CSV table of C-alpha atoms and ligand atoms in Angstrom, one decimal:
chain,number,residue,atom,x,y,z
A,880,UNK,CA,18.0,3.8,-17.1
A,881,UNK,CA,16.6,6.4,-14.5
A,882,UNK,CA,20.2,6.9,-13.3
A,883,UNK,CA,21.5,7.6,-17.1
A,884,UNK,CA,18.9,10.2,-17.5
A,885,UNK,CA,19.5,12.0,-14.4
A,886,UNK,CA,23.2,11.8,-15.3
A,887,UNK,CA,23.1,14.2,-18.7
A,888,UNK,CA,20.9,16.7,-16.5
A,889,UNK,CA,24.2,17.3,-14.1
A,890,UNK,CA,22.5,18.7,-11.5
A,891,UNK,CA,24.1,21.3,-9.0
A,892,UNK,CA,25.0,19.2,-5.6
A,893,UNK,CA,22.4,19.1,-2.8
A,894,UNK,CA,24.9,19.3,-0.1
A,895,UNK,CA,26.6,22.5,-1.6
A,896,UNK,CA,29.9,20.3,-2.0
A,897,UNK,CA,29.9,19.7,1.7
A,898,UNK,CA,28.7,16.1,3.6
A,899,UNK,CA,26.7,13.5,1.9
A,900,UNK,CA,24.8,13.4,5.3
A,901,UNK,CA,22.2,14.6,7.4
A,902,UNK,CA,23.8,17.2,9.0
A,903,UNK,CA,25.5,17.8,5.8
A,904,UNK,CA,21.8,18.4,4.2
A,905,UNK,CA,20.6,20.7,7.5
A,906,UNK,CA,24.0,22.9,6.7
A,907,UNK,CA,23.9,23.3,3.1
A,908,UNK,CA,19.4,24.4,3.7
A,909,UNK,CA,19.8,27.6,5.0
A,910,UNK,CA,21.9,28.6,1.9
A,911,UNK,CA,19.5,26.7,-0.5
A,912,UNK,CA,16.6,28.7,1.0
A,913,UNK,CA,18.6,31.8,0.0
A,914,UNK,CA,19.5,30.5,-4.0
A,915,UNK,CA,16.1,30.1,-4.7
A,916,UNK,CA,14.2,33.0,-3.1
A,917,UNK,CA,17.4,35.5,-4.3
A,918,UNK,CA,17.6,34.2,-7.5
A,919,UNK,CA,14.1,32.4,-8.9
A,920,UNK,CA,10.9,33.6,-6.6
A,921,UNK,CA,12.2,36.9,-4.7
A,922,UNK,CA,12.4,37.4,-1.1
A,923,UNK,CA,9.2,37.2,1.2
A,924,UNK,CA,7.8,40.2,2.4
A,925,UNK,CA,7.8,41.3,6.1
A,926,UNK,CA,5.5,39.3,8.2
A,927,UNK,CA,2.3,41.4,8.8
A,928,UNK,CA,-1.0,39.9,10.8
A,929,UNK,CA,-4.0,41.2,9.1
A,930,UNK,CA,-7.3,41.6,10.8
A,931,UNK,CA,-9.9,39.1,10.4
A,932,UNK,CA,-13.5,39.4,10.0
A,933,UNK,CA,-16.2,36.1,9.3
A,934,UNK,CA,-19.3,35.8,8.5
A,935,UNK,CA,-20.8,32.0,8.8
A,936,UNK,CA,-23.1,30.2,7.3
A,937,UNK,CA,-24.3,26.3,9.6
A,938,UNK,CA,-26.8,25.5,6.8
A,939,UNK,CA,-24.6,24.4,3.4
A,940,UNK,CA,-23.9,21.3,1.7
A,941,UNK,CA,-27.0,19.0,3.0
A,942,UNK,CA,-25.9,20.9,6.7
A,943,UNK,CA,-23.0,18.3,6.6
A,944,UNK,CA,-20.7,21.5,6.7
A,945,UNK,CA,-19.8,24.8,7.9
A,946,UNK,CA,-19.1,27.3,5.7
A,947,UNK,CA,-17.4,30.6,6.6
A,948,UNK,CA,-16.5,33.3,4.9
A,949,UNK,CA,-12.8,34.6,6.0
A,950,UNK,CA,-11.7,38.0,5.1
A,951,UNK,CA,-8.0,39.4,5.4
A,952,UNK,CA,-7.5,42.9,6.2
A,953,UNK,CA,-3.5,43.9,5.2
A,954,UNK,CA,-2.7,47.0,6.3
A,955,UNK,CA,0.8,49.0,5.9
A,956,UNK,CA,1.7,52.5,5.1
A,957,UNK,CA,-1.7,53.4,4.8
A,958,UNK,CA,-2.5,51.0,2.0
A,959,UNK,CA,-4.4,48.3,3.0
A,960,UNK,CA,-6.1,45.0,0.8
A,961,UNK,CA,-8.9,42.8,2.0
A,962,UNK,CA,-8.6,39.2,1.0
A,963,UNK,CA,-11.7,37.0,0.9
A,964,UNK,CA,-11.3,33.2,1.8
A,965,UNK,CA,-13.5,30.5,2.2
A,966,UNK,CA,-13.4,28.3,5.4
A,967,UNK,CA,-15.4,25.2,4.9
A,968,UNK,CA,-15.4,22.0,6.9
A,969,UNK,CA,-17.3,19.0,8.4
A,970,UNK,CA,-19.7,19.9,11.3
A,971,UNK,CA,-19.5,18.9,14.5
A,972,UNK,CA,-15.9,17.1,14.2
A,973,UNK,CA,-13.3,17.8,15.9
A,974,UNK,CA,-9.3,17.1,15.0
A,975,UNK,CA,-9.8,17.6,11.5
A,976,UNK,CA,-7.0,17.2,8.9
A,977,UNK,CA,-7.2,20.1,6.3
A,978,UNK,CA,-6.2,21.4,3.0
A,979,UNK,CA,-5.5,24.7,2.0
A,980,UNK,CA,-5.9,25.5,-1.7
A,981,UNK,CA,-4.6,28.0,-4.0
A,982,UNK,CA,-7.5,28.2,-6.7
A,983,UNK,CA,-8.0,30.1,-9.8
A,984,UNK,CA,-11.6,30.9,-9.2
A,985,UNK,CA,-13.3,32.0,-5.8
A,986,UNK,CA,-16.5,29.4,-6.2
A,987,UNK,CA,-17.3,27.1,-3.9
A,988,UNK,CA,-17.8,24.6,-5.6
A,989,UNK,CA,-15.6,24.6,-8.2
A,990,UNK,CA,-14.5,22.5,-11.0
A,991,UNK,CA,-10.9,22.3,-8.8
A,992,UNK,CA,-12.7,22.2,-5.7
A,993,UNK,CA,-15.1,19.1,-5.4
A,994,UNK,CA,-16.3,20.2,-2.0
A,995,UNK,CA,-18.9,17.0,-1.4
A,996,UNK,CA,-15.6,14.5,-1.9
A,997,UNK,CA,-13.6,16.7,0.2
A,998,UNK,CA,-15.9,17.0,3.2
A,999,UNK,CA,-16.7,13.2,2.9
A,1000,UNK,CA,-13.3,12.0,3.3
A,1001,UNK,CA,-13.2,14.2,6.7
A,1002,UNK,CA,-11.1,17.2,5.3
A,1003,UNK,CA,-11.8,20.7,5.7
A,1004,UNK,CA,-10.7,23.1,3.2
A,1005,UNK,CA,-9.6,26.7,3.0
A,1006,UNK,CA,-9.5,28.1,-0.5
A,1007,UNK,CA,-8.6,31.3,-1.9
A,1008,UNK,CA,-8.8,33.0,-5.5
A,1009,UNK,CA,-5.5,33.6,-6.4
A,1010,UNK,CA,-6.1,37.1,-8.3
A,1011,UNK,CA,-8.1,38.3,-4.8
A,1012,UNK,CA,-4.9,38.1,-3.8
A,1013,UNK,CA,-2.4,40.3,-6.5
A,1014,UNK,CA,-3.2,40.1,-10.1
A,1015,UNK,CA,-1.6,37.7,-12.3
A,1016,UNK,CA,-0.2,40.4,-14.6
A,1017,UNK,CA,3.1,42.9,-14.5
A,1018,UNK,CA,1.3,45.0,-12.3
A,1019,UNK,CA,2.8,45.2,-8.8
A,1020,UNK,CA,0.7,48.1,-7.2
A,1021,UNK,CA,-2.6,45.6,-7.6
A,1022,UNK,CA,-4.2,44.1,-4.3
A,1023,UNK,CA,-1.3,42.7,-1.5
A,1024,UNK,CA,1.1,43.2,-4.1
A,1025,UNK,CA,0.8,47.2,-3.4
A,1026,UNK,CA,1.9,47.1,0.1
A,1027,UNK,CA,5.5,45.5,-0.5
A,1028,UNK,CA,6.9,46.7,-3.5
A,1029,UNK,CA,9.0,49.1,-4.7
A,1030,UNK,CA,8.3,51.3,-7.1
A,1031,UNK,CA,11.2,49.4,-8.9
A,1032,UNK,CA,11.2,46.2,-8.0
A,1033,UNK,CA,15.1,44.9,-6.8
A,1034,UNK,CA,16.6,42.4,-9.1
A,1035,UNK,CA,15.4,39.9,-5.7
A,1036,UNK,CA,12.8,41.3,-4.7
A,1037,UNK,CA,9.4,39.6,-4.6
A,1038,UNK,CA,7.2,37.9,-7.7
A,1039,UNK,CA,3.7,36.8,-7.9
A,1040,UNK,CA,4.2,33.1,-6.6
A,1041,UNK,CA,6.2,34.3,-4.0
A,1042,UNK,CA,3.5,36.8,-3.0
A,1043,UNK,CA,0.6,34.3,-3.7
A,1044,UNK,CA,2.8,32.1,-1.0
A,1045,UNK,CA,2.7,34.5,1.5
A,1046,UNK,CA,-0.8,34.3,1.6
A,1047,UNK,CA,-0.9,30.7,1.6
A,1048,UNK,CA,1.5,31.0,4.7
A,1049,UNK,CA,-0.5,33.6,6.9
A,1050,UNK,CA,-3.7,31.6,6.1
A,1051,UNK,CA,-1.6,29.0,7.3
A,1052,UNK,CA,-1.1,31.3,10.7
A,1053,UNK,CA,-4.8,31.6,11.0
A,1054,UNK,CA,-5.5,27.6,10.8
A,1055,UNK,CA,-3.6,27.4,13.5
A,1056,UNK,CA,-6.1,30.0,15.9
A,1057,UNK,CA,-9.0,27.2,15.1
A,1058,UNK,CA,-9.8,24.5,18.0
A,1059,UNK,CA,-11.7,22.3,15.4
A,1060,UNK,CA,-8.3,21.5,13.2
A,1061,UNK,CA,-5.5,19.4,14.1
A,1062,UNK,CA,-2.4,21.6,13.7
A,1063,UNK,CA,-0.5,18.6,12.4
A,1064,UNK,CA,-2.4,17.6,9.9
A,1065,UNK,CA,-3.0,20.7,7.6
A,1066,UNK,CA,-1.8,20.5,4.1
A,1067,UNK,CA,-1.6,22.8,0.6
A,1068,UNK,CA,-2.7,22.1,-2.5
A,1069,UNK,CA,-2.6,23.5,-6.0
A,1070,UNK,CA,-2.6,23.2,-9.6
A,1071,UNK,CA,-0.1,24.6,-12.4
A,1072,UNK,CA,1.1,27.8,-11.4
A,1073,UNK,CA,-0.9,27.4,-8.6
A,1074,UNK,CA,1.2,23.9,-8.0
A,1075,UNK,CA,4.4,25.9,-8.2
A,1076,UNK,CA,2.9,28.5,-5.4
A,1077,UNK,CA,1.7,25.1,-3.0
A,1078,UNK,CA,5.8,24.1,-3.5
A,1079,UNK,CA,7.5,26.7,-2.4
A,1080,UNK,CA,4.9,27.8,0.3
A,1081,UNK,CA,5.6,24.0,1.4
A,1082,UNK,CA,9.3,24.2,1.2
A,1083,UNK,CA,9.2,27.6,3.2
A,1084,UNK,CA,6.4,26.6,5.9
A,1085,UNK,CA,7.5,23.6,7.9
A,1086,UNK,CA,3.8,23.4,9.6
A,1087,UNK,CA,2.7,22.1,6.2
A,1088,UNK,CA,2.3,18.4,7.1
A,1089,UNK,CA,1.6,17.6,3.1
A,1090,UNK,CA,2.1,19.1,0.1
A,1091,UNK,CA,0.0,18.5,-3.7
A,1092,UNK,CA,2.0,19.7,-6.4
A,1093,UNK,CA,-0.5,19.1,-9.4
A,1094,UNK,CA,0.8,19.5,-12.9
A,1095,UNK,CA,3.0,22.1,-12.0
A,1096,UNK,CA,6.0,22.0,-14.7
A,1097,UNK,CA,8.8,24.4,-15.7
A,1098,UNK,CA,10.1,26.0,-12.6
A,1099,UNK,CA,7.7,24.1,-10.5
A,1100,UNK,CA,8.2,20.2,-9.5
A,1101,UNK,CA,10.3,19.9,-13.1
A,1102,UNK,CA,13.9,20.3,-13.7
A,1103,UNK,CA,15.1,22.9,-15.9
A,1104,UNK,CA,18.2,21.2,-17.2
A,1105,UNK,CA,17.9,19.3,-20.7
A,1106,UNK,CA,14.1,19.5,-20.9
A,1107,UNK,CA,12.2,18.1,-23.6
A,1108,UNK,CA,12.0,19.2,-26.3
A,1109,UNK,CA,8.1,20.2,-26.6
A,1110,UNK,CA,8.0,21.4,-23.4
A,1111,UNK,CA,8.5,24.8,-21.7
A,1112,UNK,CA,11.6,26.1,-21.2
A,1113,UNK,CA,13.3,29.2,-19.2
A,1114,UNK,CA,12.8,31.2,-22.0
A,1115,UNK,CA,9.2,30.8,-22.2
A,1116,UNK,CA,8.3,31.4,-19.0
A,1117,UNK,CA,10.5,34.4,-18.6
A,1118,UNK,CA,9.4,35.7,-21.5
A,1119,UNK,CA,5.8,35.3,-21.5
A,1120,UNK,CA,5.7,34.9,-17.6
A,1121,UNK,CA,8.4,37.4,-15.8
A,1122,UNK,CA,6.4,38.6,-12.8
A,1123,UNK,CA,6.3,35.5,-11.2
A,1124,UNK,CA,9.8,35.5,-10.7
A,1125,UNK,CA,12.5,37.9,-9.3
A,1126,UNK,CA,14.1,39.8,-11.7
A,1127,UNK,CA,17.6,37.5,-11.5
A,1128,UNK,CA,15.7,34.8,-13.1
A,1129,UNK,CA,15.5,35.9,-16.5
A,1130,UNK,CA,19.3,35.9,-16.5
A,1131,UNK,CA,19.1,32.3,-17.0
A,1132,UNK,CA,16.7,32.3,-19.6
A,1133,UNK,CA,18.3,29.9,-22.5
A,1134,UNK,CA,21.6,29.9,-19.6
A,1135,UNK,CA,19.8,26.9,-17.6
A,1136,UNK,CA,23.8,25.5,-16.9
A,1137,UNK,CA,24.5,28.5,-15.2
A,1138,UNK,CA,21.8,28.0,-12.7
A,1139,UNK,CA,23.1,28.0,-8.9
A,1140,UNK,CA,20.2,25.4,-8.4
A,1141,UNK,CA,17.7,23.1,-9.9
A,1142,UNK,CA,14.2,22.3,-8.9
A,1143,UNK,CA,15.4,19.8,-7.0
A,1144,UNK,CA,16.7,22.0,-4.3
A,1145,UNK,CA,13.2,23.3,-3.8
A,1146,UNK,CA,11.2,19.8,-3.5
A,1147,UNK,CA,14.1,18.3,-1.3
A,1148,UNK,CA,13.3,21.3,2.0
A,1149,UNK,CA,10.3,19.3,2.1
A,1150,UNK,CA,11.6,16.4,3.4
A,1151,UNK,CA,10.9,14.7,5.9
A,1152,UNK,CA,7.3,15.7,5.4
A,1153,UNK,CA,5.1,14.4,2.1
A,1154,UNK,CA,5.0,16.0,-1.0
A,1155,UNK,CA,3.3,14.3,-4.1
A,1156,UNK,CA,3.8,15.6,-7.7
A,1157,UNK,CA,1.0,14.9,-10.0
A,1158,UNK,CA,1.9,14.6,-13.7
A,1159,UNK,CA,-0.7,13.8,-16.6
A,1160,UNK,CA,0.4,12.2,-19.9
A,1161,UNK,CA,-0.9,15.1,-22.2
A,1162,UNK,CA,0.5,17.8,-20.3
A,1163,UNK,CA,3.9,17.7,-22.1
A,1164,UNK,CA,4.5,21.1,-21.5
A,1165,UNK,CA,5.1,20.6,-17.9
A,1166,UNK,CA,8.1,17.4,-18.7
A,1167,UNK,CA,6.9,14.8,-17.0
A,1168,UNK,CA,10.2,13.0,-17.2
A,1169,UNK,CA,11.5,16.1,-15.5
A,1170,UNK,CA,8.7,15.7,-12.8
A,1171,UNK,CA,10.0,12.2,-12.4
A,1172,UNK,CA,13.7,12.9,-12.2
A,1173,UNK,CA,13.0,15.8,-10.1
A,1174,UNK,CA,11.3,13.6,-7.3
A,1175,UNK,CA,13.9,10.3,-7.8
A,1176,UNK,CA,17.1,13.7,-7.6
A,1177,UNK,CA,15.8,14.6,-3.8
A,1178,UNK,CA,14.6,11.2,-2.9
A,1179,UNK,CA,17.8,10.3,-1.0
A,1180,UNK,CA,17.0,13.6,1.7
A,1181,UNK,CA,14.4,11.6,2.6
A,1182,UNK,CA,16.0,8.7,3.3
A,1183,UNK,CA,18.7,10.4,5.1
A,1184,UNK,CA,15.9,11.2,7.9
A,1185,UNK,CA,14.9,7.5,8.1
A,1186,UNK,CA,12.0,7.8,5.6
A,1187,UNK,CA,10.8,6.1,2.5
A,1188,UNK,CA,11.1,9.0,-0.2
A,1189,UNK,CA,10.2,8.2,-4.0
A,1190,UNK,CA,9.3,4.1,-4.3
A,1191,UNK,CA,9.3,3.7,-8.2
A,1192,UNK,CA,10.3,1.1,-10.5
A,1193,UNK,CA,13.9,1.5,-11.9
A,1194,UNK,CA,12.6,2.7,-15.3
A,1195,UNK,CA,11.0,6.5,-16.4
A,1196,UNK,CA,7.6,6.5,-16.0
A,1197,UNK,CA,4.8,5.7,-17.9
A,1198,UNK,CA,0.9,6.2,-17.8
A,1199,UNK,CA,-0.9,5.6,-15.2
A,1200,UNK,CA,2.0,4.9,-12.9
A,1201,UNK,CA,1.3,6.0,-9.0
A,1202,UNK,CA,4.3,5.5,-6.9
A,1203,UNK,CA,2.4,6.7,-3.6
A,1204,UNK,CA,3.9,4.5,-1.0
A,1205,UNK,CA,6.8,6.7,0.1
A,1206,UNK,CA,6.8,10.3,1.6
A,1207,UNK,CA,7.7,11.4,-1.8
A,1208,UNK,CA,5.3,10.5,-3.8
A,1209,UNK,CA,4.3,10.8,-8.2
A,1210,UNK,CA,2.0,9.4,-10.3
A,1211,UNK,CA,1.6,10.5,-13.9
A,1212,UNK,CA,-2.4,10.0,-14.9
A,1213,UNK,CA,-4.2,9.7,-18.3
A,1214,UNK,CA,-5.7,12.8,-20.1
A,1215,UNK,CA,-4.3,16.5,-20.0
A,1216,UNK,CA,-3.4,19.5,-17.9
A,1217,UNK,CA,-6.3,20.5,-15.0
A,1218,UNK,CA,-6.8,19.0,-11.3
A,1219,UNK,CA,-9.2,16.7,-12.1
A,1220,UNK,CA,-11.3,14.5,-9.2
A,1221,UNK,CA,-9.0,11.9,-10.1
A,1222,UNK,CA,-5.8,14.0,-9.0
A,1223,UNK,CA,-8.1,14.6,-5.7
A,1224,UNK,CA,-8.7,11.1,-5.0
A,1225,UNK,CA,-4.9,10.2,-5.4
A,1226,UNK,CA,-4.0,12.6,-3.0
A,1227,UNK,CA,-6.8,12.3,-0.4
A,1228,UNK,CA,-6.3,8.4,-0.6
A,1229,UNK,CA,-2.5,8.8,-0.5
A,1230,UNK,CA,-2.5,11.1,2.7
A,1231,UNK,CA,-5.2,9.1,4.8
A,1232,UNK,CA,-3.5,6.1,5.0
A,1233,UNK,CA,-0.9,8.1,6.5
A,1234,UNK,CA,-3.2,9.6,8.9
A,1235,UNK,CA,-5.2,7.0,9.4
A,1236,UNK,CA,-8.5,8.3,8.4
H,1858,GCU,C1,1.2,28.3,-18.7
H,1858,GCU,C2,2.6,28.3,-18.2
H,1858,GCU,C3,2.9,27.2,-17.2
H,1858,GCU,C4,1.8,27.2,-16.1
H,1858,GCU,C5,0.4,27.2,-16.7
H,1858,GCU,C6,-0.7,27.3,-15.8
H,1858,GCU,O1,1.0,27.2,-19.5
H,1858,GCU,O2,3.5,28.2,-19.3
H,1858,GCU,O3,4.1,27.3,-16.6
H,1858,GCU,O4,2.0,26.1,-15.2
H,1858,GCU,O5,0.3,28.3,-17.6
H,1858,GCU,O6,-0.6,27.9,-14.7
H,1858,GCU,O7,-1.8,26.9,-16.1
C-alpha cells in the first residue's frame, strides 16, 4: 500500500543513477547539496564571525536556570545587524544536551517555547526571533539580509530560509565556544516555515546531532509530487511566498515533474543522524501523506549506514501514529497546525532515550 503510493510520486533517484550503496549515496551528496541550494533555497552566504556581547541574568525561572541574553554583531561592507538571542539553560550542570530554536516571537516564555519543560528534562535552549533576523517579506536590504544581497538577487542566490539557516548555523558555531554544553548533543528545532529553516540547516550542518521538523509541509519534510489535493502546492508558495526561495524555484511552480529533486533529497543528508517529522491531522495543508512518504523515500540511507531509519507499519498513517523508534522518526498527532507541548514532549522523549537522559 505504502510502496503503491510512493510509486505514482516517481521520485528523482537518490543515487543520481549511480550505486545503490553507501559509497554510491556519499558520491551522489555533494551534487544533491548543489540541486537544492541552486535550485530551491539559494546559496549560503560567505561565512562571517560576528562579535558577541551577553548580558546574564543567574536569578530566572525559580533560579533553576541561567538566562543570557546573546547578541550578534554582523559586520560587512560597512553594514552591520545585531541579532539578539536568548541562551537559557539548567544551572550548575554540566554536559548539557541542547536545542536550538527558530521561533516566531522573541519571548521567553513562549507559547512555542515551554521553557519550565525544557529545563526540566535537562536541555538548554537557544532561541532566536526569526524576523530579528531578516524580515519575512520581499525585502532583501532588511536586517542580515542587507549584508549579502545583491541589489538583484541571481536566479541562485539566497532566500529567507536559507538566510534564517545561516543564522541557525553560526549560533550553531557559538554553542560550540560553551564549556557547559556537550558538543554532541545539540540539536534544532522549528515549526512551519520555521520547520523548513531547522531541515535544511540540519541537512547542511553535520554538528546537528537531531533535528525537529514540526509541521513543516510544502517544500519542507513533504514531497512535492502528486500532493493532495487540499493541500499546498508549488504554486502557492511561489506565488504567495517567493522570497523564501531562489529565484529558479518558481520555474517549477505547477512544473513539479520537471523538478531535479524532491524533498526527499533534503531529509535523506541527514542521515545517519535523527531527524523527526511532526505532522498533525488538521494541518492538511502541509500533506501529511507526503510527510509520511517523504520519511519511508530516504529511509533506506539510513539503513545503508547500519541504522534503523523510519520503523512504521506497512500502511499510510493515521492519527495518533508515532513511529519514534528509528533514527528517522514521524508521528502525525490530533488537532491542527502549531508546536504544541505535545510535539515538545515527543521529541524531548524521543531524543533522551537516545541520549540516555
Ligand atoms: C503558510 C505557508 C506554509 C507555511 C506556513 C507557516 O501557511 O503556506 O508553507 O509552512 O505558512 O509557516 O506557518
Amino acid at each position: 500500500m505504502i510502496e503503491k503510493e510512493l510509486k505514482k510520486r516517481n521520485l528523482p533517484d537518490l543515487f543520481l543513477g549511480g550505486e545503490q550503496t553507501l559509497s554510491g549515496w556519499e558520491n551522489a551528496k555533494p551534487k544533491i547539496k548543489d540541486i537544492l541550494l541552486k535550485e530551491e533555497y539559494g546559496y549560503f552566504p560567505p561565512h562571517i564571525t560576528p562579535k558577541i556581547s551577553t548580558l546574564i541574568n543567574e536569578e530566572t525561572f525559580g533560579g533553576k536556570a541561567v538566562w543570557e541574553e546573546v547578541n550578534f554583531t554582523f559586520e560587512k561592507n560597512e553594514k552591520s545587524h545585531t541579532v539578539k538571542t536568548n541562551l537559557i539553560y539548567p544551572k550548575g550542570k554540566t554536559n548539557l544536551p541542547f536545542f536550538i530554536l527558530l521561533n516566531f516571537r522573541p519571548d521567553v516564555p513562549d507559547k512555542y517555547l515551554p521553557i519550565d519543560k525544557i529545563i526540566d528534562s535537562g536541555y538548554g535552549v537557544f532561541s532566536v526571533c526569526y524576523k530579528d533576523i531578516t524580515e519575512d517579506n520581499d525585502d532583501f536590504s532588511s536586517g542580515l539580509s542587507a549584508l549579502f544581497s545583491s541589489e538583484t538577487r541571481s536566479d541562485s542566490e539566497f532566500g529567507k530560509i536559507t538566510i534564517w539557516a545561516y543564522m541557525a548555523i553560526r549560533m550553531m558555531d557559538y554553542l560550540q565556544l560553551r564549556p557547559e554544553i556537550d558538543k554532541d548533543k545539540i540539536g534544532i528545532i522549528g515549526h512551519s516555515r520555521l520547520g523548513k529553516t531547522a531541515l535544511l540547516a540540519g541537512a547542511f550542518d553535520e554538528r546537528f546531532s537531531f533535528v525537529c521538523v514540526n509541521n513543516s509541509g510544502c517544500s519542507g519534510a513533504s514531497l512535492s509530487r502528486e500532493r493532495y489535493e487540499w493541500s499546498e502546492k508549488l504554486f502557492h508558495i511561489t506565488k504567495t511566498f517567493p522570497f523564501w526561495f531562489c529565484k529558479n524555484y518558481l520555474k517549477y511552480s505547477n512544473n513539479e515533474d520537471k523538478l531535479p529533486f524532491d524533498q526527499h533529497f533534503l531529509l535523506s543528508l541527514i542521515a545517519p543522524r535523527s531527524v523527526y517529522v511532526g505532522g498533525a491531522i488538521e494541518d492538511t495543508w502541509a500533506d501529511n501523506d507526503n510527510q509520511f512518504l517523504c520519511c519511508y523515500a530516504s529511509s533506506k540511507i539510513w539503513e545503508l549506514y547500519g541504522k534503523r531509519g523510519l520503523v512504521c507499519t506497512e500502511r499510510m498513517p493515521v492519527e495518533n501514529d508515532v513511529f519514534m523508534d528509528g533514527e528517522l522518526g514521524f508521528f502525525l498527532r490530533s488537532g491542527g497546525h502549531c508546536l504544541s507541548e505535545m510535539d515538545w514532549d515527543i521529541y524531548i522523549k524521543a531524543q533522551s532515550k537516545k541520549f540516555n537522559l
